[in-house]
C-alpha positions as MATLAB code, in Angstrom:
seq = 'XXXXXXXXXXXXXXXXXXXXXXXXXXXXXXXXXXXXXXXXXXXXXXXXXXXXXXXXXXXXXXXXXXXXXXXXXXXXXXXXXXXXXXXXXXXXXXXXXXXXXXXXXXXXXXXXXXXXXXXXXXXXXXXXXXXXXXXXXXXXXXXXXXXXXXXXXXXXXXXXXXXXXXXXXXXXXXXXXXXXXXXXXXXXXXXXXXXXXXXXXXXXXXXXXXXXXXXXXXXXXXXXXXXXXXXXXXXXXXXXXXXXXXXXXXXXXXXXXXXXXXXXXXXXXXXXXXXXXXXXXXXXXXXXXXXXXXXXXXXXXXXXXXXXXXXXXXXXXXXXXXXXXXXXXXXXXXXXXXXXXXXXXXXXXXXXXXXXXXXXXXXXXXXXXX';
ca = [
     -10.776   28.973   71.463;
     -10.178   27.788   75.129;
     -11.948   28.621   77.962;
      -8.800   31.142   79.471;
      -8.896   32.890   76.237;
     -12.496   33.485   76.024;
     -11.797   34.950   79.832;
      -9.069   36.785   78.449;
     -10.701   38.584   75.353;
     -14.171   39.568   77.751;
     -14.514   42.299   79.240;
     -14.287   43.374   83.316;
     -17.385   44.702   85.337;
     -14.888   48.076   85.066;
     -14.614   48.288   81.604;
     -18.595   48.410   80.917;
     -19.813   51.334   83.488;
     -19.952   53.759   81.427;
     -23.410   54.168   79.495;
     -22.092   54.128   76.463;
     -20.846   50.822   76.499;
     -23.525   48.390   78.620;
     -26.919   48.247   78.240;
     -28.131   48.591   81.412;
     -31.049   50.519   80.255;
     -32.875   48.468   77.647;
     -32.143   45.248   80.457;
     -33.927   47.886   82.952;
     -36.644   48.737   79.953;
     -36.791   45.421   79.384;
     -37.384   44.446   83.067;
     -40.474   46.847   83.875;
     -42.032   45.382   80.810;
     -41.895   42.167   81.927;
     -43.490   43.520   85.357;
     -46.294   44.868   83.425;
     -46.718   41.104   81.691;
     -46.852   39.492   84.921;
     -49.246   42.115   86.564;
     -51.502   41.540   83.357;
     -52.198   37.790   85.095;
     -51.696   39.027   88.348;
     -54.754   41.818   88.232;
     -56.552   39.373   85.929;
     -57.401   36.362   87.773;
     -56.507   38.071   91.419;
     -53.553   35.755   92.103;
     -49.842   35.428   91.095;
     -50.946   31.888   90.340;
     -52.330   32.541   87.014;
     -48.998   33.614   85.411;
     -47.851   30.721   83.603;
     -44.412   30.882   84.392;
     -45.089   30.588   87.993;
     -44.722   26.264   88.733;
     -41.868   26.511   86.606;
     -39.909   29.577   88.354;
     -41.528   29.095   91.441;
     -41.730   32.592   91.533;
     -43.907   34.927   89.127;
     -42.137   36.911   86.448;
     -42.506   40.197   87.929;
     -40.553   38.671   90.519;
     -37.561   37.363   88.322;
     -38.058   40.989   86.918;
     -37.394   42.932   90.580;
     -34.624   40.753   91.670;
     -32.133   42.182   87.972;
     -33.859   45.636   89.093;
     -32.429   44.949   92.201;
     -29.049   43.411   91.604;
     -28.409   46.601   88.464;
     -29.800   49.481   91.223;
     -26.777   47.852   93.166;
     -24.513   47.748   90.374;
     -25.501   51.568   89.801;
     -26.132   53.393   92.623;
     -22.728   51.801   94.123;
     -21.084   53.909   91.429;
     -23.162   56.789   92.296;
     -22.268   57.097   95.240;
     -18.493   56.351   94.775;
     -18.425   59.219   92.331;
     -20.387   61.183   94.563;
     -19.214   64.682   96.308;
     -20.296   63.378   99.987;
     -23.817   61.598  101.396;
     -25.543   64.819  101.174;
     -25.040   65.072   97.371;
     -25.608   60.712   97.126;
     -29.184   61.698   99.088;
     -29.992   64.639   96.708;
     -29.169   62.245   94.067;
     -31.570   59.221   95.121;
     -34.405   61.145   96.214;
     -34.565   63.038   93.203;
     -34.735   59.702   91.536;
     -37.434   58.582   92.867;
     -40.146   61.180   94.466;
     -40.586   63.491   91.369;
     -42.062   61.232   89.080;
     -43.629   59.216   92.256;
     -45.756   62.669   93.668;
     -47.046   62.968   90.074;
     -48.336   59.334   89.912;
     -49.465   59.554   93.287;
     -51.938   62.161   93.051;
     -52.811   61.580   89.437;
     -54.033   58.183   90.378;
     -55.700   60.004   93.670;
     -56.984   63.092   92.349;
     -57.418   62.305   89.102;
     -58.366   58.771   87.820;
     -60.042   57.651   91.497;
     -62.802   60.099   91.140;
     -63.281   58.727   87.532;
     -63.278   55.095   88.498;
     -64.459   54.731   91.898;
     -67.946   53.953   93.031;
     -68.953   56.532   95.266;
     -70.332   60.349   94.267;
     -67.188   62.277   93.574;
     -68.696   64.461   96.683;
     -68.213   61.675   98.716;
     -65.049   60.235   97.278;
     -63.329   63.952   97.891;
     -64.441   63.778  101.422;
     -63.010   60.317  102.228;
     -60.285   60.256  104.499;
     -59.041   57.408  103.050;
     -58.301   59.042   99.686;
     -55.942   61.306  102.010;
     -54.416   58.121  103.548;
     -53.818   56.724  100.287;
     -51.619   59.742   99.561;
     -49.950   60.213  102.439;
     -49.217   56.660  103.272;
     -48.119   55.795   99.634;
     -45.700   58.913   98.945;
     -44.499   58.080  102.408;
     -43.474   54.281  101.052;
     -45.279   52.977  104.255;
     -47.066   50.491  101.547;
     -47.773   49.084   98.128;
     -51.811   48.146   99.143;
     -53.611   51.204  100.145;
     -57.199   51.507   98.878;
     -58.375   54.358   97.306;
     -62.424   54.768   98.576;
     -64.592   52.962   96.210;
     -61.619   52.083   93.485;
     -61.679   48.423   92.237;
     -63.614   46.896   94.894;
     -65.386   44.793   91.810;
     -61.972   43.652   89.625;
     -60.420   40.502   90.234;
     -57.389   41.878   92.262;
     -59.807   43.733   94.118;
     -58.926   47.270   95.962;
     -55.471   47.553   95.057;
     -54.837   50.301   93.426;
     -50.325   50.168   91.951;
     -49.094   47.108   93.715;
     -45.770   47.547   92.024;
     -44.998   50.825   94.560;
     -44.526   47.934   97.788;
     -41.271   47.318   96.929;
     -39.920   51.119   96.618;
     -39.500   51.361  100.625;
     -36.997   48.195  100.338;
     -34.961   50.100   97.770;
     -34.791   52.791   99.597;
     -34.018   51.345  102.605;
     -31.057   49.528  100.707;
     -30.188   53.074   99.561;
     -30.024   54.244  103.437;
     -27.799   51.430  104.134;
     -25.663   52.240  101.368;
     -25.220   55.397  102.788;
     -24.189   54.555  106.171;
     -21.715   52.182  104.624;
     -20.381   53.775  102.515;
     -19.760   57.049  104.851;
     -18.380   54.860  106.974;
     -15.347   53.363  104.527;
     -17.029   51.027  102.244;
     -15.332   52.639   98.703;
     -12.190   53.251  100.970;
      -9.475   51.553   98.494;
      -7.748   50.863  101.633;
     -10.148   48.552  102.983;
     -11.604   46.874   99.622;
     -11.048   43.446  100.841;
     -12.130   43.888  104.640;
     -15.173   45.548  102.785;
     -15.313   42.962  100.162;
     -15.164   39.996  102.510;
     -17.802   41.333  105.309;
     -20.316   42.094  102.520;
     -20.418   38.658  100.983;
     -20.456   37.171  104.395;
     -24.039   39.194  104.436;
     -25.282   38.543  101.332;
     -24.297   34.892  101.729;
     -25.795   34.686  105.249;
     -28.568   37.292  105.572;
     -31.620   34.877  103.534;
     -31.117   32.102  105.730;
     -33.917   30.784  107.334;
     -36.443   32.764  105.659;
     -39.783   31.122  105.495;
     -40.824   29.119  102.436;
     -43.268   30.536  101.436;
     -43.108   34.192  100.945;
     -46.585   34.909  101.960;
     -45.243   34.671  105.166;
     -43.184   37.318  104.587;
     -43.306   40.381  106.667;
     -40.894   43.681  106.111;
     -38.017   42.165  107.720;
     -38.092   39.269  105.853;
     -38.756   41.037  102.226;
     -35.577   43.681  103.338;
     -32.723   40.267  104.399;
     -34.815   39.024  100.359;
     -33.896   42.458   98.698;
     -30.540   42.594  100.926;
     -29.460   39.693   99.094;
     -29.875   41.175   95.156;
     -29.238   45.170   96.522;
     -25.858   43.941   98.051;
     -24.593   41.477   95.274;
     -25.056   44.004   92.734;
     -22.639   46.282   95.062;
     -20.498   43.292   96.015;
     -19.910   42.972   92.490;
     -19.246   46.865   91.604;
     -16.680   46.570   94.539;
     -14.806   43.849   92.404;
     -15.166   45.366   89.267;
     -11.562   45.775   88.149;
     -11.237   41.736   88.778;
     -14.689   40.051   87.823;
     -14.758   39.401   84.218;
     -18.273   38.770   82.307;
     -18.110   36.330   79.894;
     -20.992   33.918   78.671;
     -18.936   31.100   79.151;
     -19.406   31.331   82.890;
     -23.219   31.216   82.839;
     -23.580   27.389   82.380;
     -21.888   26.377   85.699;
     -23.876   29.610   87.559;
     -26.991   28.247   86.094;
     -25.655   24.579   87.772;
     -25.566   26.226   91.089;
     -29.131   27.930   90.178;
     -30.651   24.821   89.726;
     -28.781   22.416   92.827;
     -29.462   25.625   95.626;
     -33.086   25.720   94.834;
     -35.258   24.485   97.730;
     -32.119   25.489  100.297;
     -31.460   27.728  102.394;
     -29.132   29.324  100.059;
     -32.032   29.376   97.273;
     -31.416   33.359   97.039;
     -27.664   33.359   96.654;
     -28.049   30.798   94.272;
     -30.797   33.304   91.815;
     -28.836   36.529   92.523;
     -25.683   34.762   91.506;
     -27.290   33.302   88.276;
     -29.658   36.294   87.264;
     -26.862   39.020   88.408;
     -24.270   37.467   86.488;
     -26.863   36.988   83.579;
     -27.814   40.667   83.812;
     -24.562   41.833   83.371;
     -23.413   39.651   80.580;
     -26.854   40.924   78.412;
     -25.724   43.964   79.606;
     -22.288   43.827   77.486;
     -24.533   43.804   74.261;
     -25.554   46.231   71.625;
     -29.105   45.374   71.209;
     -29.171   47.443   68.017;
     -30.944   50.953   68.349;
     -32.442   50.158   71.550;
     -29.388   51.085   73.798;
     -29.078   54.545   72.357;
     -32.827   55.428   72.517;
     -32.911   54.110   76.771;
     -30.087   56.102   77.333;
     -31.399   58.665   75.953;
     -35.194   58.129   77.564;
     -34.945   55.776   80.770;
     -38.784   54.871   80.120;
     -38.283   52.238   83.410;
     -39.043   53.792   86.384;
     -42.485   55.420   84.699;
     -43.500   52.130   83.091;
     -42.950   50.810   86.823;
     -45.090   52.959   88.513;
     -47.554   53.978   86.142;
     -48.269   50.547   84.833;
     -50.449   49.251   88.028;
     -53.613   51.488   87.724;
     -53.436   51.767   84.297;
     -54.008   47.766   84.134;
     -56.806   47.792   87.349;
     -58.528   50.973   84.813;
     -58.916   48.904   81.556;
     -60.046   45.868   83.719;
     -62.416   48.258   85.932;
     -63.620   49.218   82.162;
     -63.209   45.725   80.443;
     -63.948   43.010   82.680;
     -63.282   40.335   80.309;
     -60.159   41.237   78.853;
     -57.900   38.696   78.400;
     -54.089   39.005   79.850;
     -52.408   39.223   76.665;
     -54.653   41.542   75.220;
     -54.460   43.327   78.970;
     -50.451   43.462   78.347;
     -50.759   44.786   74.761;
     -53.243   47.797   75.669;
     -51.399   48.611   79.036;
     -48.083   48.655   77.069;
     -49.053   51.296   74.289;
     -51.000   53.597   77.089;
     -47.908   53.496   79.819;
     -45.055   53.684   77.552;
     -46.037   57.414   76.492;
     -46.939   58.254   79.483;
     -43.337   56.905   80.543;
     -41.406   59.116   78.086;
     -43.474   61.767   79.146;
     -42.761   61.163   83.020;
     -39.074   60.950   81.444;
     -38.675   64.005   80.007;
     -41.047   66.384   82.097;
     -40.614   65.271   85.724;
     -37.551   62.742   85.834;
     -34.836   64.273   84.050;
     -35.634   67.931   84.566;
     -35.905   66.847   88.861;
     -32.219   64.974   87.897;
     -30.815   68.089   86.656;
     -31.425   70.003   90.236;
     -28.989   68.033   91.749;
     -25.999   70.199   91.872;
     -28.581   73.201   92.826;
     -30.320   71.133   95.647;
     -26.685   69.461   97.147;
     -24.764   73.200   97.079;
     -28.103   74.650   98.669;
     -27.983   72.163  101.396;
     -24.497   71.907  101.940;
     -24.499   75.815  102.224;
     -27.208   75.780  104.708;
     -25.060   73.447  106.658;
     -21.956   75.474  106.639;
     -24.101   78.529  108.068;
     -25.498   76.619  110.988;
     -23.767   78.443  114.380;
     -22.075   76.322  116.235;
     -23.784   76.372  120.029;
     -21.195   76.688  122.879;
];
């Protein structure tokens, strides 16, 4: 079979939306887990260093991991808001993604777990304004790294407390811009290829000239990184009805992969690889597994609850080794991950129509001044 027939019998971005037929889940599943593997080094040894992936990716795992999360949260909150009623039911709809299951974490790990791990009296741990910071600055996405008083301070990766969280204020900031965008014409059928072509100008454009190293990273620089995988997962949901995923086109994207690294168009080059990969694993079955994660999406718990479970069993188990770190995590988070699923997550999920009339109602009963 030649190459134009193996283009011609694969399926289109388009065809594969639906949940029933892509796997989106398990590859999001799939791509917390590996988060949890590379945090298992990572809150280990202190340093992203240890993983052993690292000199060969050149960055860790985890890191491989949030770039799909990125490029699929594209993919699918594009579509979210394209099927969407207006930006007040798209805002309902991401917020009560997100903050359910994150206020539960939050002050479980605060109110809950820090008392039991941390060093001081749990008098003096309750009267710490920095347990209060923690809180408010975390549910507030201002960062990833706040201590919790007297948490840690003696494991490897010392102080922090769910490192994973740092990169929820980038998503949402994507989300924002989303927003704007898209209220201002970006799903407009009329202007697909104005919107097409200005958006891959940005995501082709908007990592150049980021530093080298990304220690040196500050929040601008991490939201033009995140821009790049956020926006190419939309770029390609714009282009859905045309771009065709096949396997055969993974060998040259891999090619480009490989020749872009240590440019300046290093990012474009991994998005286009590791999207395109994402969404061609995403065209399989993978047996049971895509019917059980679209029935529980176990992902976003396994994200966020991972990171203190990991810093608890260390706190308790100095000398535990990664793998056996990863193993014990695993079968503690994933439960709790179901549970997150089906107590907080879906239930919030199902208030959406409430929440979006309730608001939109409110709206329409605001006088107008004048």
């Amino acid at each position: 079979m030649n190459i134009r027939a193996l283009l011609a019998n694969s399926p289109r971005l388009a065809d594969i939306l639906s949940p029933q037929r892509n796997s989106f889940g398990v590859l999001r599943f799939a791509m917390a887990t590996l988060v949890l593997v590379s945090h298992s080094y990572l809150y280990s040894a202190g340093t992203s260093a240890a993983e052993p992936l690292q000199p060969w990716l050149g960055r860790s795992l985890g890191e491989c991991a949030v770039r799909v999360f990125f490029i699929l949260s594209g993919v699918m909150v594009a579509q979210s808001f394209d099927r969407s009623r207006g930006i007040v039911d798209f805002t309902v709809a991401r917020a009560l993604r997100i903050f359910p299951a994150l206020i539960v974490c939050v002050l479980a790990v605060a109110f809950v777990v820090g008392p039991f791990v941390s060093a001081l009296p749990a008098s003096e741990y309750f009267r710490s304004p920095e347990l209060y910071s923690y809180a408010a600055k975390t549910l507030m996405l201002a960062t990833g790294s706040a201590p919790l008083p007297g948490v840690f301070e003696t494991n490897a990766y010392a102080t922090y407390v769910n490192s994973s969280l740092w990169t929820l204020k980038y998503e949402v900031a994507c989300y924002l811009g989303l927003g704007i965008l898209g209220a201002a014409g970006l799903f407009d059928q009329k202007l697909r290829w104005f919107a097409v072509a200005g958006l891959a100008v940005v995501v082709a454009t908007v990592s150049l000239s980021l530093p080298a190293n990304p220690d040196d990273y500050g929040f601008t620089q991490n939201l033009r990184y995140f821009i790049v995988y956020f926006y190419g997962g939309v770029l390609a949901y714009l282009l859905r009805s045309y771009l065709v995923v096949a396997g055969v086109a993974l060998l040259p994207l891999f090619l480009i992969f490989v020749a872009s690294v240590r440019t300046p168009f290093a990012e474009v080059g991994a998005m286009l690889f590791l999207g395109y990969g994402a969404l061609w694993a995403g065209t399989k079955m993978w047996g049971p597994l895509r019917g059980l994660c679209n029935r529980t999406d176990a992902s976003f718990g396994i994200y966020i609850f991972a990171g203190p479970v990991q810093q608890t069993l260390l706190w308790l188990f100095p000398s535990i080794s990664p793998v056996v770190l990863t193993l014990a995590a695993f079968a503690i988070v994933l439960p709790m991950a179901i549970a997150s699923w089906r107590i907080v997550e879906k239930p919030s999920l199902r208030l959406r129509p409430v929440v979006t009339n309730s608001l939109t109602m409110r709206r329409r009963s605001v006088p107008v001044s004048g």
